[in-house]
């Protein structure tokens, strides 16, 4: 389901128990210097990631200062994040001139400990190639490195390398718990383009051999994926970014099921097996 760019007024774009992706939570918070935002999400662990600007995060008596170093946009610096336990009371305070901050979440039933992920804790993987039009870079904020400290939530940022091309290819899905072949993970994206007037397309094919749907993506588009194969592409001449939230039903590690029609192309895309292994 596509949610067009809009001013959400600091209210959740994907709220708890969303009918499409009940395992996910997503909010965008925009603040000016000195302003504060308070939140608490029962039943969901969350992760705070400044898209731009710098914030201080206060959670259950702990303070994480100077979180975030990006200026104009998500390409202007490296991501950082703070993990927030289920149901914790949180305050985000803007310490730069302004901030746009993402809050990602996944349904979970245990309370863990908060922690921060700074630039040196980001797990970077680059895969694909210009020849296959699949050259991509993923920055894992809550990924394999944080495996024992998080319940069901995976948070990452994907960047195209160069302009144009495909992502999420070969097409795959993760909508059914049937280990060892596949896991049920709801997924939510928020897209950005450089320049901002750039655009892309998200494909959602529900069944093998049956034509699917295509949605035009704009800067700020949010897309929720509950079921089906879901590759996306960016137009030539533009770079694409998407903030990625994955919430697992029964486990955190993601097992993708590649579409049989296209699965052989795994062997043609450099580094894709290493990329898959990072979603743990």
Coordinates of C-alpha atoms in Angstrom, one line a residue:
X1 CA 0.0 0.0 0.0
X2 CA 1.3 3.4 -1.0
X3 CA 1.0 6.4 1.3
X4 CA 1.6 9.6 -0.6
X5 CA 4.0 12.3 0.8
X6 CA 2.2 14.5 3.3
X7 CA 2.6 16.5 6.5
X8 CA 1.9 14.0 9.1
X9 CA 2.2 16.6 11.9
X10 CA 4.4 14.3 14.0
X11 CA 1.6 11.7 14.1
X12 CA 2.4 8.0 13.2
X13 CA 2.2 7.3 9.5
X14 CA 2.0 3.6 10.3
X15 CA 0.5 3.2 13.7
X16 CA 0.3 0.2 16.0
X17 CA -1.8 -2.7 14.8
X18 CA -1.9 -1.3 11.3
X19 CA -4.3 -3.5 9.2
X20 CA -1.7 -3.9 6.4
X21 CA 1.5 -4.3 8.4
X22 CA 0.6 -4.9 12.0
X23 CA 4.2 -5.9 12.8
X24 CA 5.5 -2.4 11.9
X25 CA 5.4 1.1 13.3
X26 CA 6.6 4.3 11.6
X27 CA 6.6 8.0 12.4
X28 CA 8.4 11.1 11.1
X29 CA 9.0 13.8 13.6
X30 CA 10.0 17.3 12.6
X31 CA 11.3 19.7 15.2
X32 CA 12.9 23.1 15.5
X33 CA 15.8 23.9 17.8
X34 CA 14.8 23.5 21.5
X35 CA 11.5 21.7 20.7
X36 CA 10.8 18.3 22.2
X37 CA 8.7 15.4 21.2
X38 CA 7.4 12.8 23.7
X39 CA 6.3 9.3 22.8
X40 CA 5.6 5.8 24.2
X41 CA 4.6 2.8 22.1
X42 CA 3.1 -0.1 24.0
X43 CA 3.8 -3.5 22.5
X44 CA 6.5 -2.2 20.1
X45 CA 10.3 -1.8 20.3
X46 CA 11.4 1.2 18.4
X47 CA 14.5 2.9 16.9
X48 CA 15.2 6.6 16.6
X49 CA 17.2 7.6 13.5
X50 CA 17.7 11.3 12.6
X51 CA 17.3 11.7 8.8
X52 CA 18.7 15.2 9.2
X53 CA 19.9 17.3 12.2
X54 CA 21.0 16.4 15.7
X55 CA 18.9 15.4 18.7
X56 CA 19.2 14.3 22.3
X57 CA 17.3 11.2 23.3
X58 CA 16.1 10.7 26.9
X59 CA 14.7 7.2 27.7
X60 CA 13.9 5.8 31.1
X61 CA 16.6 7.9 32.9
X62 CA 19.3 7.5 30.3
X63 CA 20.5 10.3 27.9
X64 CA 22.0 9.9 24.5
X65 CA 23.5 13.2 23.4
X66 CA 24.4 14.5 19.9
X67 CA 22.6 11.8 17.9
X68 CA 22.8 12.4 14.2
X69 CA 25.2 14.3 12.1
X70 CA 23.5 14.8 8.7
X71 CA 22.8 18.2 7.3
X72 CA 20.8 18.9 4.2
X73 CA 19.5 15.4 3.5
X74 CA 20.1 11.7 4.0
X75 CA 23.1 11.7 1.7
X76 CA 24.8 14.4 3.8
X77 CA 26.6 12.2 6.5
X78 CA 26.2 8.8 8.1
X79 CA 23.2 7.4 10.0
X80 CA 23.0 6.9 13.8
X81 CA 20.3 5.5 16.0
X82 CA 19.0 4.7 19.5
X83 CA 17.2 1.5 20.3
X84 CA 14.1 2.0 22.5
X85 CA 12.7 -0.9 24.5
X86 CA 9.0 -1.9 24.3
X87 CA 6.7 0.7 26.0
X88 CA 9.5 3.0 27.2
X89 CA 8.8 6.7 27.7
X90 CA 11.0 8.7 25.4
X91 CA 11.8 12.4 24.8
X92 CA 13.5 13.6 21.6
X93 CA 15.0 17.1 21.8
X94 CA 16.2 19.0 18.8
X95 CA 19.7 20.5 19.4
X96 CA 20.4 21.6 15.8
X97 CA 18.5 24.3 13.9
X98 CA 16.0 21.7 12.9
X99 CA 15.6 17.9 12.5
X100 CA 13.6 15.4 10.6
X101 CA 13.7 12.2 12.7
X102 CA 12.5 8.7 11.8
X103 CA 11.0 6.4 14.4
X104 CA 10.9 2.8 13.3
X105 CA 9.2 0.0 15.2
X106 CA 8.3 -3.7 15.4
X107 CA 5.9 -5.6 17.5
X108 CA 7.5 -7.4 20.4
X109 CA 6.5 -8.7 23.9
X110 CA 9.7 -8.4 25.9
X111 CA 11.5 -5.4 27.4
X112 CA 15.2 -5.1 26.6
X113 CA 17.8 -2.5 27.3
X114 CA 18.2 0.8 25.4
X115 CA 21.5 1.5 23.5
X116 CA 22.9 3.8 20.8
X117 CA 24.4 3.0 17.5
X118 CA 27.0 5.5 16.4
X119 CA 28.7 5.8 13.0
X120 CA 31.4 3.3 14.0
X121 CA 28.6 0.7 14.7
X122 CA 26.9 1.0 11.3
X123 CA 27.3 -2.2 9.2
X124 CA 27.9 -1.3 5.6
X125 CA 27.4 -3.7 2.7
X126 CA 27.7 -2.9 -1.0
X127 CA 26.5 -5.2 -3.8
X128 CA 25.4 -5.4 -7.4
X129 CA 27.0 -3.8 -10.4
X130 CA 26.5 -1.1 -13.0
X131 CA 26.3 -3.8 -15.7
X132 CA 23.3 -5.5 -14.0
X133 CA 21.7 -2.1 -13.1
X134 CA 21.6 -3.3 -9.4
X135 CA 24.5 -1.3 -7.8
X136 CA 23.4 -0.6 -4.2
X137 CA 24.7 0.3 -0.8
X138 CA 23.0 -0.7 2.5
X139 CA 23.8 0.8 5.9
X140 CA 22.4 -1.4 8.7
X141 CA 21.6 0.5 11.8
X142 CA 19.9 -2.4 13.6
X143 CA 21.4 -5.4 11.8
X144 CA 23.6 -8.4 12.3
X145 CA 25.9 -6.5 14.8
X146 CA 23.0 -5.9 17.2
X147 CA 21.4 -9.4 16.9
X148 CA 21.5 -10.3 20.6
X149 CA 20.2 -6.9 21.8
X150 CA 17.0 -6.5 19.8
X151 CA 13.8 -8.5 19.6
X152 CA 12.2 -8.5 16.1
X153 CA 13.3 -5.2 14.6
X154 CA 15.6 -4.7 11.6
X155 CA 16.4 -1.1 10.5
X156 CA 18.5 -0.1 7.5
X157 CA 19.0 2.5 4.9
X158 CA 19.4 1.6 1.2
X159 CA 21.1 3.9 -1.3
X160 CA 21.5 3.5 -5.0
X161 CA 25.1 3.8 -6.2
X162 CA 24.9 5.9 -9.3
X163 CA 21.7 6.9 -11.1
X164 CA 18.9 4.7 -12.2
X165 CA 18.5 1.0 -11.8
X166 CA 16.7 -1.7 -9.8
X167 CA 16.6 -2.7 -6.1
X168 CA 15.0 -5.7 -4.4
X169 CA 16.0 -7.8 -7.4
X170 CA 15.8 -10.7 -8.0
X171 CA 12.3 -10.3 -6.7
X172 CA 11.6 -11.9 -3.3
X173 CA 9.0 -12.1 -0.7
X174 CA 8.8 -12.8 3.1
X175 CA 5.1 -13.1 4.0
X176 CA 4.8 -16.6 5.3
X177 CA 6.5 -18.4 8.2
X178 CA 7.7 -21.7 6.6
X179 CA 11.2 -22.2 7.8
X180 CA 13.8 -22.9 6.5
X181 CA 12.5 -21.4 3.2
X182 CA 10.9 -18.2 4.3
X183 CA 9.9 -16.0 7.3
X184 CA 7.0 -13.6 7.9
X185 CA 8.3 -10.1 8.0
X186 CA 6.2 -7.0 7.5
X187 CA 8.1 -4.3 5.8
X188 CA 7.8 -0.5 5.5
X189 CA 9.8 1.9 3.3
X190 CA 10.2 5.7 3.2
X191 CA 11.7 7.0 0.0
X192 CA 13.8 10.0 -0.9
X193 CA 15.3 11.1 -4.2
X194 CA 18.2 13.2 -5.3
X195 CA 17.3 15.6 -6.8
X196 CA 14.0 15.8 -4.9
X197 CA 11.9 15.9 -8.1
X198 CA 13.2 12.4 -9.0
X199 CA 10.8 9.5 -9.0
X200 CA 10.7 5.7 -9.0
X201 CA 8.3 2.8 -9.2
X202 CA 7.4 0.1 -6.7
X203 CA 6.1 -3.2 -8.0
X204 CA 4.0 -5.6 -5.9
X205 CA 3.2 -8.9 -7.5
X206 CA 1.0 -11.0 -5.2
X207 CA 1.2 -14.3 -7.1
X208 CA 3.7 -16.0 -9.3
X209 CA 2.6 -15.7 -13.0
X210 CA -0.1 -13.2 -12.3
X211 CA 0.4 -9.5 -13.2
X212 CA 0.9 -7.3 -10.2
X213 CA 0.5 -3.6 -9.4
X214 CA 2.9 -0.7 -9.9
X215 CA 3.0 2.5 -7.8
X216 CA 4.8 5.8 -8.6
X217 CA 7.1 6.8 -5.9
X218 CA 7.9 10.5 -5.0
X219 CA 10.2 12.1 -2.5
X220 CA 8.7 11.2 0.9
X221 CA 6.5 8.3 -0.3
X222 CA 5.9 5.6 2.3
X223 CA 5.2 2.0 1.1
X224 CA 3.9 -0.9 3.3
X225 CA 4.5 -4.4 2.1
X226 CA 2.4 -7.2 3.6
X227 CA 2.5 -9.9 0.9
X228 CA 4.1 -10.6 -2.5
X229 CA 7.2 -10.0 -4.5
X230 CA 8.3 -6.3 -4.4
X231 CA 11.2 -5.0 -6.5
X232 CA 11.5 -1.3 -7.1
X233 CA 13.4 1.0 -9.5
X234 CA 14.5 4.6 -9.9
X235 CA 14.4 6.6 -13.1
X236 CA 17.6 7.3 -15.0
X237 CA 19.3 10.4 -13.9
X238 CA 18.2 10.2 -10.2
X239 CA 19.5 8.6 -7.0
X240 CA 17.1 6.8 -4.7
X241 CA 17.2 6.1 -0.9
X242 CA 14.8 4.2 1.2
X243 CA 14.6 3.9 5.0
X244 CA 13.7 0.2 5.7
X245 CA 11.8 -1.2 8.6
X246 CA 11.4 -5.0 9.0
X247 CA 9.4 -6.6 11.8
X248 CA 9.5 -10.4 12.2
X249 CA 6.5 -12.5 13.4
X250 CA 8.4 -15.3 15.0
X251 CA 12.1 -14.4 14.7
X252 CA 14.3 -11.4 13.9
X253 CA 16.4 -13.0 11.2
X254 CA 14.9 -12.5 7.7
X255 CA 14.7 -15.4 5.3
X256 CA 13.8 -14.2 1.8
X257 CA 12.1 -16.5 -0.7
X258 CA 13.3 -15.5 -4.2
X259 CA 10.7 -15.7 -7.0
X260 CA 11.4 -18.9 -8.9
X261 CA 11.1 -17.2 -12.3
X262 CA 14.0 -14.9 -11.5
X263 CA 16.0 -16.8 -8.8
X264 CA 18.7 -17.9 -11.1
X265 CA 19.8 -14.3 -11.4
X266 CA 21.2 -14.4 -7.9
X267 CA 24.3 -15.9 -9.5
X268 CA 24.7 -12.9 -11.8
X269 CA 24.6 -10.1 -9.2
X270 CA 27.9 -9.6 -7.4
X271 CA 27.8 -9.6 -3.6
X272 CA 24.1 -10.3 -3.2
X273 CA 24.6 -13.4 -1.1
X274 CA 26.6 -11.3 1.4
X275 CA 23.8 -8.7 1.4
X276 CA 21.1 -11.4 2.2
X277 CA 23.2 -12.7 5.1
X278 CA 23.3 -9.3 6.8
X279 CA 19.5 -9.2 7.6
X280 CA 20.0 -11.2 10.8

